Amino acid sequence: MRAKRQKASKKLMHQYQVHFNFREPYQVLLDSQILQDAARFKIDLVGRLKKMLQGEIKPMITQCDIRHLYNSKPKDDTLIEQAKTYERRRCNHHELEEPLSSLECLSEVVDPKGSLTNKHRYIVASQDPKVRAHMRKVPGVPLIYISKSVVILEPMNAVTEEHREREEKAKFKAGLKGKRGANAGVKRKHDEEEDESINRQGDNSIVEQSTGDTRPQKKRKVKGPKGPNPLSVKKPKKRNPATKSTSSSNLPIAESSNLPLRVPGAVESSIAEHDEPAKRKRKRKHKPKAGGAEEADLNGETAVS
């Protein structure tokens, strides 16, 4: 149980450190009643407070509570000597004939202006329930009391919880504003201008359709997969006419020769006839007349001889 209480008190003091800037050594205001109860239960109050708060402390007592110890019956001199070793918190009530009650004195020390702020970050250790009830109205005041020889740190009250939530929301909003930066307004304005220009283009197209104006409109870029780089694509090779003829020869006979299909047996002959060139006509030579006949006879004789 003691380990659980120490763990809970450590977690609670961490919350006070984060949200209310509590720092070591913690300033603990002690009233006269808690000192008397600690002496009655034989508790080392300062040692217990150090273990519970998980840090160094600075015990403090007001002038009014010192006077309460002097006026107490029976008077405990050892307790008074122990209280004198603590740091004296001047409450400016020493000029009064009778000391103020712990409620009035501590409330003026913790919140002198009544603004509900624990300016000096005091931790109040009091056995008076009225004192603790009043301090619960001030956010950020840890409260300590003794119950059956056990030193207890009160959990965070509702007022302190609300104050902590407000602080967290304010910090969160401030962080969002800081992240947006100065260019956020400019960017939003630019986006609004783009939307207006798009709306204008839509209105102009409607007007043009109604008036019959067919001016060329700027094409909007369509995002999508891009084609290959034309510089990296291999260019197609130009075909020679010879290759064309060979390619045409590979086609079916009806397509290449534009001839009607024939019987398979006559295919080769038809292809041969079609491929052979047309023969040149020979001119007929006329025979010469008489003189030419004698010459031919002479030529014949000579040939015979």
mmCIF file of C-alpha atoms in Angstrom:
data_model
loop_
_atom_site.group_PDB
_atom_site.id
_atom_site.type_symbol
_atom_site.label_atom_id
_atom_site.label_comp_id
_atom_site.label_asym_id
_atom_site.label_seq_id
_atom_site.Cartn_x
_atom_site.Cartn_y
_atom_site.Cartn_z
ATOM 1 C CA MET A 1 0.000 0.000 0.000
ATOM 2 C CA ARG A 2 2.817 2.395 0.831
ATOM 3 C CA ALA A 3 4.444 1.784 -2.566
ATOM 4 C CA LYS A 4 1.117 2.436 -4.343
ATOM 5 C CA ARG A 5 0.606 5.688 -2.418
ATOM 6 C CA GLN A 6 4.112 6.843 -3.253
ATOM 7 C CA LYS A 7 3.589 6.017 -6.932
ATOM 8 C CA ALA A 8 0.247 7.889 -6.999
ATOM 9 C CA SER A 9 1.716 10.917 -5.214
ATOM 10 C CA LYS A 10 4.669 10.981 -7.602
ATOM 11 C CA LYS A 11 2.337 10.937 -10.598
ATOM 12 C CA LEU A 12 0.199 13.673 -9.048
ATOM 13 C CA MET A 13 3.196 15.929 -8.355
ATOM 14 C CA HIS A 14 4.306 15.420 -11.941
ATOM 15 C CA GLN A 15 0.963 16.880 -13.044
ATOM 16 C CA TYR A 16 1.526 19.881 -10.797
ATOM 17 C CA GLN A 17 5.003 20.314 -12.245
ATOM 18 C CA VAL A 18 3.767 20.221 -15.824
ATOM 19 C CA HIS A 19 0.673 22.412 -15.495
ATOM 20 C CA PHE A 20 1.510 24.695 -12.536
ATOM 21 C CA ASN A 21 5.333 24.914 -12.713
ATOM 22 C CA PHE A 22 6.086 23.404 -9.296
ATOM 23 C CA ARG A 23 9.835 22.947 -8.735
ATOM 24 C CA GLU A 24 12.098 21.523 -6.058
ATOM 25 C CA PRO A 25 12.546 22.305 -3.261
ATOM 26 C CA TYR A 26 8.797 22.307 -2.698
ATOM 27 C CA GLN A 27 7.556 25.010 -0.315
ATOM 28 C CA VAL A 28 5.306 23.305 2.276
ATOM 29 C CA LEU A 29 3.266 25.512 4.607
ATOM 30 C CA LEU A 30 2.693 23.725 7.945
ATOM 31 C CA ASP A 31 0.055 24.794 10.449
ATOM 32 C CA SER A 32 0.240 24.257 14.193
ATOM 33 C CA GLN A 33 -2.303 21.418 14.312
ATOM 34 C CA ILE A 34 -0.430 19.132 11.908
ATOM 35 C CA LEU A 35 2.756 19.639 13.899
ATOM 36 C CA GLN A 36 0.967 18.679 17.115
ATOM 37 C CA ASP A 37 -0.614 15.565 15.534
ATOM 38 C CA ALA A 38 2.738 14.499 14.063
ATOM 39 C CA ALA A 39 4.342 14.793 17.502
ATOM 40 C CA ARG A 40 1.446 12.830 19.045
ATOM 41 C CA PHE A 41 1.778 9.996 16.491
ATOM 42 C CA LYS A 42 5.591 10.209 16.693
ATOM 43 C CA ILE A 43 5.959 10.838 12.962
ATOM 44 C CA ASP A 44 9.033 12.330 11.346
ATOM 45 C CA LEU A 45 6.951 14.760 9.320
ATOM 46 C CA VAL A 46 9.760 16.218 7.190
ATOM 47 C CA GLY A 47 11.107 12.753 6.283
ATOM 48 C CA ARG A 48 7.613 11.506 5.363
ATOM 49 C CA LEU A 49 6.989 14.542 3.186
ATOM 50 C CA LYS A 50 10.240 13.995 1.280
ATOM 51 C CA LYS A 51 9.370 10.372 0.543
ATOM 52 C CA MET A 52 5.816 11.194 -0.459
ATOM 53 C CA LEU A 53 6.658 14.130 -2.744
ATOM 54 C CA GLN A 54 9.715 12.331 -4.185
ATOM 55 C CA GLY A 55 11.942 15.380 -3.817
ATOM 56 C CA GLU A 56 13.494 17.977 -1.551
ATOM 57 C CA ILE A 57 11.157 20.194 0.482
ATOM 58 C CA LYS A 58 11.381 23.503 2.288
ATOM 59 C CA PRO A 59 9.153 23.373 5.427
ATOM 60 C CA MET A 60 7.669 26.764 6.301
ATOM 61 C CA ILE A 61 5.513 28.066 9.156
ATOM 62 C CA THR A 62 3.754 31.393 9.597
ATOM 63 C CA GLN A 63 4.144 33.743 12.565
ATOM 64 C CA CYS A 64 0.530 33.205 13.599
ATOM 65 C CA ASP A 65 1.019 29.409 13.854
ATOM 66 C CA ILE A 66 4.161 29.874 15.952
ATOM 67 C CA ARG A 67 2.118 31.975 18.337
ATOM 68 C CA HIS A 68 -0.532 29.241 18.400
ATOM 69 C CA LEU A 69 2.148 26.791 19.589
ATOM 70 C CA TYR A 70 3.170 29.209 22.337
ATOM 71 C CA ASN A 71 -0.446 29.647 23.452
ATOM 72 C CA SER A 72 -1.270 25.941 23.361
ATOM 73 C CA LYS A 73 -1.976 24.054 26.618
ATOM 74 C CA PRO A 74 -0.058 22.018 27.592
ATOM 75 C CA LYS A 75 2.847 23.870 26.067
ATOM 76 C CA ASP A 76 5.373 21.672 24.207
ATOM 77 C CA ASP A 77 8.796 23.318 24.244
ATOM 78 C CA THR A 78 10.455 20.652 22.092
ATOM 79 C CA LEU A 79 7.824 21.143 19.420
ATOM 80 C CA ILE A 80 8.353 24.902 19.541
ATOM 81 C CA GLU A 81 12.106 24.441 19.138
ATOM 82 C CA GLN A 82 11.524 22.150 16.201
ATOM 83 C CA ALA A 83 9.152 24.678 14.567
ATOM 84 C CA LYS A 84 11.792 27.394 14.945
ATOM 85 C CA THR A 85 14.128 25.410 12.699
ATOM 86 C CA TYR A 86 11.657 25.783 9.837
ATOM 87 C CA GLU A 87 11.707 28.785 7.558
ATOM 88 C CA ARG A 88 9.557 31.606 8.923
ATOM 89 C CA ARG A 89 6.908 32.926 6.548
ATOM 90 C CA ARG A 90 6.124 36.504 7.444
ATOM 91 C CA CYS A 91 2.408 37.088 7.304
ATOM 92 C CA ASN A 92 2.598 40.669 8.759
ATOM 93 C CA HIS A 93 0.192 39.751 11.556
ATOM 94 C CA HIS A 94 2.719 39.980 14.382
ATOM 95 C CA GLU A 95 1.573 43.505 15.267
ATOM 96 C CA LEU A 96 -1.854 42.213 16.274
ATOM 97 C CA GLU A 97 -2.536 41.419 19.908
ATOM 98 C CA GLU A 98 -4.033 38.020 19.103
ATOM 99 C CA PRO A 99 -2.878 35.826 16.221
ATOM 100 C CA LEU A 100 -5.255 35.138 13.363
ATOM 101 C CA SER A 101 -6.710 31.680 12.840
ATOM 102 C CA SER A 102 -4.926 29.263 10.542
ATOM 103 C CA LEU A 103 -7.682 29.728 7.944
ATOM 104 C CA GLU A 104 -7.336 33.505 7.771
ATOM 105 C CA CYS A 105 -3.545 33.502 7.969
ATOM 106 C CA LEU A 106 -2.893 30.805 5.379
ATOM 107 C CA SER A 107 -5.501 32.141 2.954
ATOM 108 C CA GLU A 108 -3.795 35.556 2.990
ATOM 109 C CA VAL A 109 -0.368 33.974 2.513
ATOM 110 C CA VAL A 110 -1.365 31.701 -0.367
ATOM 111 C CA ASP A 111 -3.769 34.086 -2.131
ATOM 112 C CA PRO A 112 -3.173 37.588 -0.752
ATOM 113 C CA LYS A 113 -5.162 39.463 -3.434
ATOM 114 C CA GLY A 114 -8.082 37.037 -3.552
ATOM 115 C CA SER A 115 -7.492 36.349 -7.268
ATOM 116 C CA LEU A 116 -7.655 32.551 -6.805
ATOM 117 C CA THR A 117 -4.038 32.024 -7.843
ATOM 118 C CA ASN A 118 -1.280 30.214 -5.998
ATOM 119 C CA LYS A 119 1.398 32.640 -7.132
ATOM 120 C CA HIS A 120 4.287 31.307 -5.011
ATOM 121 C CA ARG A 121 3.311 27.615 -5.531
ATOM 122 C CA TYR A 122 2.785 26.606 -1.918
ATOM 123 C CA ILE A 123 1.861 23.128 -0.735
ATOM 124 C CA VAL A 124 -0.486 23.427 2.272
ATOM 125 C CA ALA A 125 -0.220 20.796 5.025
ATOM 126 C CA SER A 126 -3.070 21.353 7.475
ATOM 127 C CA GLN A 127 -5.272 19.312 9.795
ATOM 128 C CA ASP A 128 -8.040 21.918 9.763
ATOM 129 C CA PRO A 129 -10.839 20.790 7.383
ATOM 130 C CA LYS A 130 -11.936 24.411 6.938
ATOM 131 C CA VAL A 131 -8.498 25.357 5.663
ATOM 132 C CA ARG A 132 -8.483 22.506 3.160
ATOM 133 C CA ALA A 133 -12.039 23.328 2.011
ATOM 134 C CA HIS A 134 -11.030 26.927 1.336
ATOM 135 C CA MET A 135 -7.835 25.950 -0.481
ATOM 136 C CA ARG A 136 -9.772 23.650 -2.805
ATOM 137 C CA LYS A 137 -11.294 26.763 -4.373
ATOM 138 C CA VAL A 138 -7.852 27.952 -5.463
ATOM 139 C CA PRO A 139 -6.549 25.985 -8.479
ATOM 140 C CA GLY A 140 -3.097 24.471 -8.211
ATOM 141 C CA VAL A 141 -2.799 24.040 -4.408
ATOM 142 C CA PRO A 142 -1.718 20.525 -3.284
ATOM 143 C CA LEU A 143 -3.168 19.592 0.110
ATOM 144 C CA ILE A 144 -1.637 17.256 2.730
ATOM 145 C CA TYR A 145 -3.061 15.946 6.008
ATOM 146 C CA ILE A 146 -2.530 13.114 8.499
ATOM 147 C CA SER A 147 -5.102 10.345 8.942
ATOM 148 C CA LYS A 148 -4.423 7.606 11.504
ATOM 149 C CA SER A 149 -0.661 8.131 11.459
ATOM 150 C CA VAL A 150 -0.622 8.104 7.629
ATOM 151 C CA VAL A 151 0.461 11.186 5.685
ATOM 152 C CA ILE A 152 -1.901 11.638 2.707
ATOM 153 C CA LEU A 153 -1.684 13.825 -0.377
ATOM 154 C CA GLU A 154 -5.163 14.742 -1.597
ATOM 155 C CA PRO A 155 -6.004 14.015 -5.256
ATOM 156 C CA MET A 156 -6.468 16.898 -7.650
ATOM 157 C CA ASN A 157 -9.764 18.698 -6.950
ATOM 158 C CA ALA A 158 -12.394 19.665 -9.532
ATOM 159 C CA VAL A 159 -11.313 23.315 -9.797
ATOM 160 C CA THR A 160 -7.725 22.312 -10.477
ATOM 161 C CA GLU A 161 -8.853 19.724 -13.040
ATOM 162 C CA GLU A 162 -10.894 22.335 -14.950
ATOM 163 C CA HIS A 163 -7.984 24.763 -14.924
ATOM 164 C CA ARG A 164 -5.665 22.063 -16.247
ATOM 165 C CA GLU A 165 -8.052 21.183 -19.097
ATOM 166 C CA ARG A 166 -8.330 24.844 -20.107
ATOM 167 C CA GLU A 167 -4.568 25.162 -20.160
ATOM 168 C CA GLU A 168 -4.216 22.039 -22.312
ATOM 169 C CA LYS A 169 -6.789 23.307 -24.824
ATOM 170 C CA ALA A 170 -5.078 26.694 -25.014
ATOM 171 C CA LYS A 171 -1.688 25.080 -25.627
ATOM 172 C CA PHE A 172 -3.197 22.802 -28.274
ATOM 173 C CA LYS A 173 -4.745 25.749 -30.139
ATOM 174 C CA ALA A 174 -1.511 27.715 -29.886
ATOM 175 C CA GLY A 175 0.404 24.751 -31.295
ATOM 176 C CA LEU A 176 -1.978 24.486 -34.256
ATOM 177 C CA LYS A 177 -1.635 28.192 -35.004
ATOM 178 C CA GLY A 178 2.144 27.940 -34.825
ATOM 179 C CA LYS A 179 2.198 24.998 -37.241
ATOM 180 C CA ARG A 180 0.126 26.855 -39.813
ATOM 181 C CA GLY A 181 2.661 29.673 -40.046
ATOM 182 C CA ALA A 182 2.494 32.920 -41.952
ATOM 183 C CA ASN A 183 2.101 31.299 -45.401
ATOM 184 C CA ALA A 184 -1.168 29.595 -44.506
ATOM 185 C CA GLY A 185 -3.260 32.661 -45.353
ATOM 186 C CA VAL A 186 -1.435 33.173 -48.636
ATOM 187 C CA LYS A 187 -1.943 29.558 -49.661
ATOM 188 C CA ARG A 188 -5.620 29.669 -48.798
ATOM 189 C CA LYS A 189 -6.010 32.887 -50.800
ATOM 190 C CA HIS A 190 -4.233 31.292 -53.771
ATOM 191 C CA ASP A 191 -6.538 28.265 -53.624
ATOM 192 C CA GLU A 192 -9.578 30.519 -53.519
ATOM 193 C CA GLU A 193 -8.327 32.442 -56.563
ATOM 194 C CA GLU A 194 -7.869 29.170 -58.474
ATOM 195 C CA ASP A 195 -11.403 28.095 -57.628
ATOM 196 C CA GLU A 196 -12.746 31.446 -58.794
ATOM 197 C CA SER A 197 -10.853 31.209 -62.100
ATOM 198 C CA ILE A 198 -12.227 27.685 -62.697
ATOM 199 C CA ASN A 199 -15.755 28.904 -61.985
ATOM 200 C CA ARG A 200 -15.237 31.813 -64.364
ATOM 201 C CA GLN A 201 -14.094 29.456 -67.119
ATOM 202 C CA GLY A 202 -17.189 27.346 -66.604
ATOM 203 C CA ASP A 203 -19.424 30.413 -66.789
ATOM 204 C CA ASN A 204 -17.669 31.654 -69.947
ATOM 205 C CA SER A 205 -18.134 28.278 -71.646
ATOM 206 C CA ILE A 206 -21.851 28.397 -70.857
ATOM 207 C CA VAL A 207 -22.109 31.913 -72.274
ATOM 208 C CA GLU A 208 -20.210 30.914 -75.403
ATOM 209 C CA GLN A 209 -22.504 27.976 -75.987
ATOM 210 C CA SER A 210 -25.517 30.236 -75.682
ATOM 211 C CA THR A 211 -24.097 33.007 -77.938
ATOM 212 C CA GLY A 212 -22.544 30.640 -80.458
ATOM 213 C CA ASP A 213 -18.989 31.878 -79.915
ATOM 214 C CA THR A 214 -16.595 29.092 -80.868
ATOM 215 C CA ARG A 215 -13.239 30.510 -79.879
ATOM 216 C CA PRO A 216 -10.536 27.940 -79.131
ATOM 217 C CA GLN A 217 -10.302 27.203 -75.445
ATOM 218 C CA LYS A 218 -7.150 26.297 -73.627
ATOM 219 C CA LYS A 219 -6.854 22.597 -73.107
ATOM 220 C CA ARG A 220 -6.465 21.555 -69.532
ATOM 221 C CA LYS A 221 -3.707 19.135 -68.838
ATOM 222 C CA VAL A 222 -4.984 15.679 -68.036
ATOM 223 C CA LYS A 223 -2.895 13.768 -65.577
ATOM 224 C CA GLY A 224 -2.160 10.199 -66.500
ATOM 225 C CA PRO A 225 0.554 7.795 -67.639
ATOM 226 C CA LYS A 226 3.048 9.430 -69.984
ATOM 227 C CA GLY A 227 4.347 7.876 -73.215
ATOM 228 C CA PRO A 228 7.942 6.830 -73.828
ATOM 229 C CA ASN A 229 10.642 9.382 -74.520
ATOM 230 C CA PRO A 230 10.753 9.905 -78.310
ATOM 231 C CA LEU A 231 14.544 10.275 -78.227
ATOM 232 C CA SER A 232 14.975 6.856 -76.648
ATOM 233 C CA VAL A 233 12.612 5.031 -79.054
ATOM 234 C CA LYS A 234 14.215 3.159 -81.966
ATOM 235 C CA LYS A 235 13.190 4.544 -85.356
ATOM 236 C CA PRO A 236 11.508 2.141 -87.835
ATOM 237 C CA LYS A 237 13.648 0.973 -90.776
ATOM 238 C CA LYS A 238 12.722 1.996 -94.322
ATOM 239 C CA ARG A 239 11.941 -0.978 -96.574
ATOM 240 C CA ASN A 240 13.580 -1.328 -100.019
ATOM 241 C CA PRO A 241 11.409 -1.869 -103.114
ATOM 242 C CA ALA A 242 13.035 -5.318 -103.578
ATOM 243 C CA THR A 243 11.799 -6.363 -100.197
ATOM 244 C CA LYS A 244 8.379 -5.095 -101.113
ATOM 245 C CA SER A 245 8.341 -7.269 -104.258
ATOM 246 C CA THR A 246 9.491 -10.275 -102.279
ATOM 247 C CA SER A 247 6.908 -9.633 -99.689
ATOM 248 C CA SER A 248 4.277 -9.323 -102.351
ATOM 249 C CA SER A 249 5.417 -12.615 -103.881
ATOM 250 C CA ASN A 250 4.756 -14.336 -100.569
ATOM 251 C CA LEU A 251 1.128 -13.339 -100.785
ATOM 252 C CA PRO A 252 -1.468 -15.679 -102.276
ATOM 253 C CA ILE A 253 -1.615 -15.870 -106.068
ATOM 254 C CA ALA A 254 -4.939 -14.155 -106.347
ATOM 255 C CA GLU A 255 -3.727 -11.143 -104.343
ATOM 256 C CA SER A 256 -0.250 -10.722 -105.946
ATOM 257 C CA SER A 257 -1.195 -11.202 -109.607
ATOM 258 C CA ASN A 258 -4.770 -10.010 -109.453
ATOM 259 C CA LEU A 259 -5.671 -13.152 -111.438
ATOM 260 C CA PRO A 260 -8.569 -15.442 -110.801
ATOM 261 C CA LEU A 261 -7.873 -18.633 -108.947
ATOM 262 C CA ARG A 262 -7.238 -21.712 -111.079
ATOM 263 C CA VAL A 263 -7.097 -25.426 -110.653
ATOM 264 C CA PRO A 264 -4.099 -26.524 -108.542
ATOM 265 C CA GLY A 265 -2.657 -28.558 -111.405
ATOM 266 C CA ALA A 266 -2.498 -25.560 -113.738
ATOM 267 C CA VAL A 267 -1.102 -23.156 -111.141
ATOM 268 C CA GLU A 268 2.569 -23.591 -112.106
ATOM 269 C CA SER A 269 1.944 -23.191 -115.826
ATOM 270 C CA SER A 270 -0.144 -20.112 -115.334
ATOM 271 C CA ILE A 271 2.521 -18.582 -113.102
ATOM 272 C CA ALA A 272 5.207 -19.374 -115.701
ATOM 273 C CA GLU A 273 3.135 -17.915 -118.532
ATOM 274 C CA HIS A 274 2.424 -14.860 -116.514
ATOM 275 C CA ASP A 275 6.022 -14.325 -115.448
ATOM 276 C CA GLU A 276 7.556 -14.807 -118.996
ATOM 277 C CA PRO A 277 8.015 -11.546 -120.862
ATOM 278 C CA ALA A 278 6.142 -11.058 -124.178
ATOM 279 C CA LYS A 279 8.195 -12.073 -127.328
ATOM 280 C CA ARG A 280 9.276 -9.386 -129.735
ATOM 281 C CA LYS A 281 7.737 -9.647 -133.263
ATOM 282 C CA ARG A 282 10.319 -10.083 -135.999
ATOM 283 C CA LYS A 283 10.021 -7.961 -139.095
ATOM 284 C CA ARG A 284 9.903 -9.700 -142.398
ATOM 285 C CA LYS A 285 12.758 -8.825 -144.791
ATOM 286 C CA HIS A 286 11.842 -8.390 -148.422
ATOM 287 C CA LYS A 287 13.996 -10.142 -151.080
ATOM 288 C CA PRO A 288 15.925 -7.941 -153.474
ATOM 289 C CA LYS A 289 15.116 -7.878 -157.227
ATOM 290 C CA ALA A 290 17.110 -9.159 -160.308
ATOM 291 C CA GLY A 291 20.467 -7.691 -159.488
ATOM 292 C CA GLY A 292 20.169 -9.043 -156.116
ATOM 293 C CA ALA A 293 19.300 -12.519 -157.517
ATOM 294 C CA GLU A 294 22.435 -12.656 -159.660
ATOM 295 C CA GLU A 295 24.536 -11.680 -156.718
ATOM 296 C CA ALA A 296 22.844 -14.401 -154.737
ATOM 297 C CA ASP A 297 23.614 -16.942 -157.473
ATOM 298 C CA LEU A 298 27.221 -15.876 -157.565
ATOM 299 C CA ASN A 299 27.383 -16.168 -153.878
ATOM 300 C CA GLY A 300 25.868 -19.596 -154.107
ATOM 301 C CA GLU A 301 28.330 -20.754 -156.715
ATOM 302 C CA THR A 302 31.241 -19.558 -154.802
ATOM 303 C CA ALA A 303 29.870 -21.290 -151.804
ATOM 304 C CA VAL A 304 29.509 -24.544 -153.729
ATOM 305 C CA SER A 305 32.908 -24.268 -155.320
#
